[in-house]
Amino acid sequence: MFKIMCKLLAIASVIFTTSVHAQSLLQLEVTIPRLQVAEYHKPYIAVWLEDQKRNTTQIAVWYDVEMENGKGEEWLADLRQWWRRGGRKLEMPIDGITGATKGPGSHKITIDLASLLKNQRSGDYKIRVEASREVGGRELLQIPITLPIKSKDLPITVTGKRELDQISLTIKE
Amino acid sequence: MLSTNIIKLAVVTLTMITISIPAHAHRAWIKPSKTVLSGEQNYVTFDAAVSNTLFIPEHVAFRMSYLSATSPDGKELAFENVGKGKYRNTFDLNLTQSGTYRVGSASSGLRASWKDAEGKRKRWPGRGGPAKGETFETAVPKQANDLKVTYSSYRSETFVTLGQPSDEILAPSNKGLELVPVTHPNDLFATEKATFKFYIDGEPAAKTKIEITRGSMRYRNAPETINVETNAQGEFSVTWPHAGMYFLEASYEDDKAEAPATKRTGSYSATFEVLPL
């Protein structure tokens, strides 16, 4: 019953597409594939918002944040596009953005995406997700979005071929 | 036996002479292991050699004494772990400041050729460089048959960046033929267009001839060299067809030399890394 209520609430907020409430229900999920390889290392992953002029807003960076003396930062440049599109300007780590690498499976982005998007101007954007794995490959995916985001446009899912599985922007249930 | 030794000695001497003027006849290159680096600090290792097949060391090493490295703040940076090989020299740079570093070699000066009383062709400096204490004034006659004096400049370099690219060390010295980036040399991507300018003694170098060749030449049949020329503003653009390490060679020539030279020439080369999108 509670679940149904929640769903109803979600639907209600979907109708008022631009309401803060509706946006606070936004969720981004990144799925890292399980790979059958001889030597597996968890990938470095960066997630960011990019406008049409390539201005970026950071959403998440998962790297070897625990290594001593910032050693884990030495491979951040392998996230090539992220590095170029703002990563190289940053002082790592960043509270609320950076975190440890994650293994195969589905991972929810913890940042309040709704508030982050609400602070942006209206227009076309891309949520970009880049993955780079040691002894592995690199992959870059993007979810095109228009702000303010309309619930009718959701969910949006893109699927990678190698280093990333599904990336979904959904309304929380 | 004796004659064989003499021949051997002659060959060795000739080889040494060739190295001392790397710009001529062979490609002199400095190849970094990577050009885009992250971290609080990091290391880049370099190979420096003179050889035509890019980037296979197979002729002679690039003399270490010709090379120097500059930090983003303009200070000279010491080479670490220098290793002298037959075909190439290697060295490391410890990058501790954020920004763009330059590694290279540059020189400029007067050259002359003339015919002596017997009609024999003479050159200064000789192929091994000027003799000790010898200057243009003391070595070249004021008047001679077929006397040609050229002011020539030579530069070979490469760039690497730790963190955010910077521009300080990219400013031209206004001496010789120099590359002035419009696109940062450590921000190059396959399928994208990059724009650069060439300056000669601080002025736009129009009609500079440029050849751009990707490395790994050994593993393809065609050299796939891109030929371009600078416009009146000294500018040119290139769209990188593939990711890889590229070698850019440029040459410039005019008659706007200061006396006693009547001809001015510039020769430039650089190694650039182009990353896949």
XYZ file of C-alpha atoms in Angstrom:
450
model
C 0.000 0.000 0.000
C 2.787 2.393 0.945
C 4.527 1.560 -2.300
C 1.426 2.353 -4.283
C 1.106 5.651 -2.436
C 4.652 6.505 -3.346
C 4.001 5.651 -6.960
C 0.904 7.818 -6.957
C 2.909 10.641 -5.454
C 5.538 10.189 -8.117
C 2.919 10.274 -10.827
C 1.378 13.368 -9.277
C 4.680 15.161 -9.327
C 5.292 13.981 -12.847
C 2.249 15.992 -13.896
C 3.759 19.188 -12.455
C 6.899 18.600 -14.394
C 8.822 21.674 -13.371
C 8.078 21.478 -9.671
C 11.019 21.122 -7.308
C 9.394 18.078 -5.840
C 9.306 16.297 -9.164
C 12.954 17.042 -9.767
C 14.054 15.852 -6.371
C 12.968 12.415 -7.501
C 15.621 12.250 -10.209
C 18.069 9.387 -10.103
C 21.099 8.410 -12.179
C 22.238 4.832 -12.126
C 25.513 3.566 -13.615
C 25.950 -0.143 -14.234
C 29.468 -1.528 -14.449
C 29.608 -4.830 -16.373
C 31.076 -8.039 -14.985
C 33.913 -8.937 -17.348
C 35.515 -12.313 -17.888
C 39.130 -11.202 -17.989
C 42.322 -12.660 -16.549
C 43.205 -9.488 -14.679
C 40.392 -7.254 -13.491
C 40.696 -3.816 -11.941
C 37.702 -1.702 -11.045
C 37.350 1.122 -13.581
C 37.889 4.810 -13.002
C 34.568 6.524 -13.754
C 33.636 10.175 -14.219
C 30.122 11.573 -14.589
C 29.540 15.187 -15.533
C 27.028 17.582 -17.038
C 28.094 19.442 -20.164
C 26.292 22.338 -21.860
C 26.531 23.134 -25.557
C 29.506 25.403 -24.959
C 31.186 22.489 -23.157
C 30.978 24.129 -19.737
C 30.967 21.327 -17.233
C 29.460 20.587 -13.848
C 30.902 17.653 -11.934
C 28.562 14.895 -10.778
C 30.794 12.001 -9.708
C 34.395 10.778 -9.996
C 35.292 7.308 -8.768
C 39.031 6.633 -8.595
C 41.699 5.148 -6.313
C 41.086 7.875 -3.782
C 42.538 5.782 -0.932
C 46.057 5.440 -2.341
C 48.796 7.202 -0.403
C 50.193 10.579 -1.477
C 47.478 11.044 -4.088
C 49.062 8.280 -6.176
C 45.631 7.296 -7.523
C 45.397 10.698 -9.251
C 48.150 9.693 -11.675
C 45.654 7.790 -13.840
C 42.867 10.371 -13.819
C 44.109 11.664 -17.184
C 43.107 8.297 -18.687
C 39.528 9.538 -18.386
C 40.546 11.555 -21.426
C 37.445 13.570 -22.224
C 36.605 14.239 -18.597
C 40.184 15.331 -17.996
C 40.019 17.731 -20.904
C 36.527 18.976 -20.094
C 37.357 20.192 -16.634
C 38.971 17.365 -14.691
C 42.417 18.884 -15.118
C 41.258 22.132 -13.476
C 40.186 20.457 -10.245
C 41.900 19.935 -6.927
C 41.184 16.342 -5.934
C 39.480 14.922 -3.937
C 36.194 16.889 -3.981
C 33.672 16.480 -1.187
C 30.463 14.855 -2.328
C 31.820 14.245 -5.844
C 34.813 11.944 -5.544
C 34.609 8.452 -4.169
C 36.313 5.072 -4.263
C 36.203 2.882 -7.384
C 33.258 0.519 -7.614
C 32.987 -3.053 -8.839
C 30.570 -4.724 -11.245
C 26.893 -3.988 -10.599
C 24.504 -1.091 -10.460
C 25.516 2.081 -8.610
C 23.267 5.013 -7.782
C 24.759 8.488 -7.934
C 24.452 9.928 -4.447
C 24.597 13.634 -5.312
C 21.259 15.520 -5.327
C 20.967 15.571 -9.093
C 17.652 17.415 -9.058
C 19.103 20.447 -7.238
C 22.188 20.345 -9.434
C 20.078 20.465 -12.610
C 17.729 23.072 -11.159
C 20.659 25.486 -10.854
C 21.396 25.293 -14.579
C 19.970 27.548 -17.293
C 17.342 26.144 -19.637
C 18.707 24.439 -22.710
C 20.284 21.319 -24.136
C 22.843 19.405 -22.120
C 24.526 16.032 -22.017
C 25.155 13.888 -19.007
C 28.418 12.162 -19.931
C 29.786 9.039 -18.327
C 33.358 7.956 -19.041
C 35.019 4.755 -17.834
C 38.666 3.722 -18.068
C 39.969 0.421 -16.748
C 43.562 -0.595 -16.049
C 44.603 -3.471 -18.371
C 41.288 -2.768 -20.105
C 39.607 -0.230 -22.327
C 37.814 3.059 -22.204
C 34.263 4.024 -23.048
C 32.317 7.284 -23.144
C 28.495 7.406 -23.066
C 26.103 10.310 -23.044
C 22.516 10.981 -22.109
C 21.136 14.014 -23.965
C 18.742 16.095 -21.833
C 16.861 19.379 -22.114
C 16.508 21.542 -19.003
C 14.226 22.044 -17.269
C 13.778 18.343 -17.458
C 10.290 17.043 -18.292
C 9.166 13.880 -16.604
C 7.628 12.713 -19.868
C 11.152 12.443 -21.267
C 12.131 9.982 -18.544
C 13.438 7.390 -18.134
C 16.386 7.722 -20.498
C 18.704 4.742 -20.790
C 21.824 4.294 -22.865
C 23.855 1.107 -23.004
C 27.573 0.754 -23.459
C 29.402 -1.924 -25.404
C 32.454 -2.758 -23.333
C 33.401 -0.861 -20.209
C 29.945 0.394 -19.274
C 26.593 -1.327 -19.159
C 23.345 0.617 -18.693
C 23.274 4.274 -17.685
C 19.753 5.317 -16.670
C 18.236 8.638 -15.704
C 14.966 7.823 -13.998
C 12.401 9.040 -11.538
C 12.957 7.432 -8.166
C 10.341 4.942 -7.110
C 94.610 -4.236 -41.618
C 95.873 -0.721 -41.159
C 93.763 0.552 -44.045
C 90.644 -1.103 -42.574
C 91.268 0.726 -39.308
C 91.645 3.993 -41.103
C 88.352 3.405 -42.897
C 86.697 2.517 -39.581
C 88.044 5.666 -38.009
C 86.809 7.711 -40.941
C 83.321 6.198 -40.623
C 83.190 6.912 -36.908
C 84.282 10.511 -37.429
C 81.697 10.994 -40.133
C 78.977 9.681 -37.859
C 79.980 12.108 -35.150
C 79.896 14.956 -37.622
C 76.382 14.039 -38.662
C 75.073 14.156 -35.105
C 76.378 17.610 -34.468
C 73.983 19.037 -37.044
C 70.826 17.024 -36.429
C 68.607 19.289 -38.509
C 70.201 18.283 -41.747
C 69.314 15.231 -43.785
C 67.808 13.357 -40.854
C 64.917 13.844 -38.516
C 65.987 14.749 -34.994
C 63.198 13.917 -32.588
C 62.422 14.004 -28.897
C 59.597 11.646 -28.052
C 57.826 11.759 -24.667
C 56.155 8.615 -23.308
C 52.975 10.671 -22.712
C 52.142 14.358 -22.983
C 48.962 14.686 -20.897
C 49.500 13.812 -17.238
C 47.613 13.944 -13.983
C 48.594 13.699 -10.341
C 50.215 15.801 -7.642
C 53.472 15.011 -9.435
C 54.380 12.600 -12.200
C 57.210 11.360 -14.423
C 57.598 11.422 -18.180
C 60.351 9.447 -19.884
C 61.788 10.587 -23.215
C 63.686 9.083 -26.140
C 65.838 11.451 -28.185
C 67.270 10.292 -31.480
C 68.122 11.187 -35.045
C 66.487 8.812 -37.515
C 64.155 9.046 -40.478
C 61.719 6.268 -39.599
C 59.486 7.788 -36.939
C 59.901 6.944 -34.066
C 62.353 4.077 -34.459
C 65.855 4.860 -33.156
C 68.121 3.411 -35.851
C 70.722 5.978 -36.782
C 72.328 8.012 -34.002
C 71.333 9.382 -30.609
C 70.311 13.034 -30.149
C 73.171 14.580 -28.173
C 72.162 15.348 -24.611
C 74.336 18.479 -24.561
C 71.995 20.080 -27.111
C 68.904 19.527 -24.986
C 67.325 21.434 -22.161
C 63.991 21.348 -20.333
C 61.933 24.307 -19.106
C 59.337 24.225 -16.302
C 55.997 26.059 -16.531
C 57.522 28.908 -14.460
C 60.317 29.347 -17.019
C 63.076 27.802 -14.866
C 65.357 25.125 -16.260
C 64.560 21.598 -15.120
C 67.257 18.925 -14.712
C 67.112 15.642 -16.626
C 67.012 12.551 -14.438
C 68.230 8.995 -15.140
C 70.031 9.944 -18.344
C 70.899 6.841 -20.339
C 73.123 7.044 -23.366
C 72.344 4.444 -26.012
C 73.821 3.763 -29.398
C 70.714 4.815 -31.273
C 68.956 6.969 -28.719
C 69.432 8.760 -25.441
C 66.788 8.475 -22.764
C 65.995 10.691 -19.812
C 63.194 11.361 -17.341
C 61.581 14.545 -16.155
C 59.926 14.777 -12.765
C 56.946 17.074 -13.164
C 56.118 18.706 -9.838
C 54.415 21.925 -10.973
C 51.109 22.057 -12.758
C 51.377 23.422 -16.302
C 53.175 22.985 -19.608
C 56.864 22.043 -19.940
C 59.119 22.339 -22.977
C 62.015 20.043 -23.903
C 64.137 20.973 -26.866
C 67.108 22.356 -28.639
C 67.498 25.676 -30.430
C 70.330 27.461 -32.137
C 70.891 30.178 -34.717
C 73.776 31.873 -36.418
C 75.567 32.791 -39.598
C 76.671 30.308 -42.240
C 78.720 31.044 -45.292
C 79.898 29.365 -48.477
C 82.333 30.669 -51.104
C 84.932 29.604 -53.637
C 88.612 30.029 -52.884
C 91.321 31.117 -55.367
C 91.509 27.556 -56.768
C 87.759 27.485 -57.308
C 87.251 25.048 -54.447
C 83.949 25.271 -52.515
C 84.459 26.391 -48.896
C 81.937 26.368 -46.067
C 81.768 27.896 -42.621
C 81.170 26.545 -40.096
C 82.527 23.162 -41.161
C 80.309 20.129 -40.730
C 81.686 19.576 -37.228
C 80.846 23.136 -36.149
C 83.173 26.123 -35.827
C 86.701 25.461 -34.631
C 87.611 26.748 -31.180
C 87.919 30.520 -31.090
C 86.800 30.787 -34.693
C 84.191 33.445 -35.526
C 82.428 34.554 -38.690
C 84.738 37.594 -38.855
C 87.927 35.576 -38.566
C 86.919 32.569 -40.681
C 84.986 34.023 -43.618
C 86.678 36.314 -46.165
C 85.047 39.713 -46.643
C 85.122 39.230 -50.376
C 85.290 35.983 -52.280
C 84.017 34.414 -55.430
C 80.395 33.254 -55.113
C 80.197 34.276 -51.425
C 76.813 33.445 -49.890
C 76.020 34.311 -46.296
C 72.916 32.889 -44.637
C 71.440 33.551 -41.227
C 69.912 30.230 -40.231
C 67.971 29.056 -37.199
C 67.137 25.602 -35.999
C 64.710 24.405 -33.328
C 63.443 20.963 -32.296
C 61.100 20.525 -29.353
C 58.204 18.821 -27.638
C 55.762 19.701 -24.865
C 54.253 17.848 -21.910
C 51.627 19.026 -19.414
C 50.874 18.105 -15.826
C 47.324 19.127 -14.898
C 45.987 22.291 -16.491
C 47.835 23.370 -19.681
C 49.632 26.731 -19.361
C 50.942 29.222 -21.936
C 53.935 30.938 -20.307
C 56.663 28.809 -21.890
C 54.900 28.866 -25.282
C 55.636 32.578 -25.746
C 58.039 33.086 -28.666
C 61.611 34.218 -28.022
C 61.384 36.189 -31.307
C 64.531 34.490 -32.531
C 64.487 32.099 -35.460
C 61.563 30.050 -36.771
C 59.124 29.371 -33.925
C 55.758 27.714 -33.511
C 53.168 29.877 -31.770
C 50.195 27.767 -30.705
C 46.598 28.851 -31.214
C 45.464 25.352 -30.211
C 47.421 24.179 -27.160
C 49.990 21.519 -28.234
C 48.892 19.222 -25.389
C 45.205 19.393 -26.266
C 45.157 17.586 -29.600
C 42.505 15.037 -30.560
C 41.944 12.830 -33.602
C 39.412 14.199 -36.156
C 39.688 17.680 -34.618
C 41.299 20.700 -36.255
C 44.313 22.310 -34.617
C 45.672 25.747 -35.557
C 49.204 27.067 -35.086
C 51.271 30.014 -36.297
C 54.867 30.246 -37.379
C 56.963 33.311 -36.608
C 60.371 34.164 -38.024
C 62.348 36.455 -35.713
C 59.059 37.539 -34.122
C 57.172 38.263 -37.375
C 54.533 36.042 -39.045
C 56.320 33.548 -41.314
C 54.157 33.358 -44.443
C 54.642 30.421 -46.831
C 56.417 28.249 -44.267
C 56.388 24.724 -45.685
C 55.145 22.126 -43.243
C 55.207 18.334 -43.301
C 53.318 16.346 -40.685
C 53.900 12.615 -40.321
C 52.473 10.141 -37.852
C 54.810 7.698 -36.076
C 54.662 3.893 -36.482
C 55.849 4.427 -40.062
C 57.521 1.033 -39.959
C 54.103 -0.633 -39.887
C 52.611 0.904 -43.018
C 53.719 1.259 -46.606
C 52.814 4.872 -47.366
C 54.345 7.664 -45.279
C 50.921 9.440 -45.251
C 52.628 12.799 -44.819
C 50.352 15.842 -44.653
C 51.748 18.885 -46.504
C 50.568 22.370 -45.601
C 51.780 25.946 -45.942
C 51.215 28.952 -43.679
C 49.088 31.877 -44.934
C 50.033 35.581 -44.919
C 49.470 35.692 -41.149
C 51.835 32.756 -40.680
C 48.920 30.545 -39.688
C 48.003 26.988 -40.694
C 45.583 24.298 -39.582
C 45.654 20.534 -39.582
C 42.898 18.010 -38.917
C 44.532 15.007 -37.275
C 43.352 11.902 -39.145
C 44.206 9.415 -36.385
C 45.411 9.310 -32.816
C 49.153 8.821 -32.433
C 52.515 10.494 -31.991
C 53.154 12.951 -34.838
C 56.274 14.683 -36.078
C 55.967 18.163 -37.564
C 58.747 19.600 -39.710
C 58.750 23.158 -41.028
C 61.102 25.155 -43.193
C 61.164 28.823 -44.083
C 63.331 30.936 -46.342
C 63.469 34.598 -47.399
C 65.937 37.296 -48.375
C 65.156 39.636 -45.477
C 68.388 38.916 -43.654
C 70.468 41.468 -41.816
C 73.940 42.182 -43.242
C 76.300 40.456 -43.738
C 73.715 37.718 -44.484
C 71.666 37.919 -47.670
C 69.432 34.936 -46.981
C 67.450 33.911 -43.885
C 66.387 30.324 -43.263
C 64.538 28.621 -40.451
C 64.117 24.961 -39.687
C 61.719 23.688 -37.024
C 60.477 20.307 -35.813
C 58.282 19.096 -32.990
C 56.691 15.924 -31.655
C 52.963 16.102 -30.826
C 50.707 13.543 -29.242
C 47.179 13.251 -30.648
C 44.700 11.354 -28.459
C 41.620 9.445 -29.584
C 38.276 11.130 -28.884
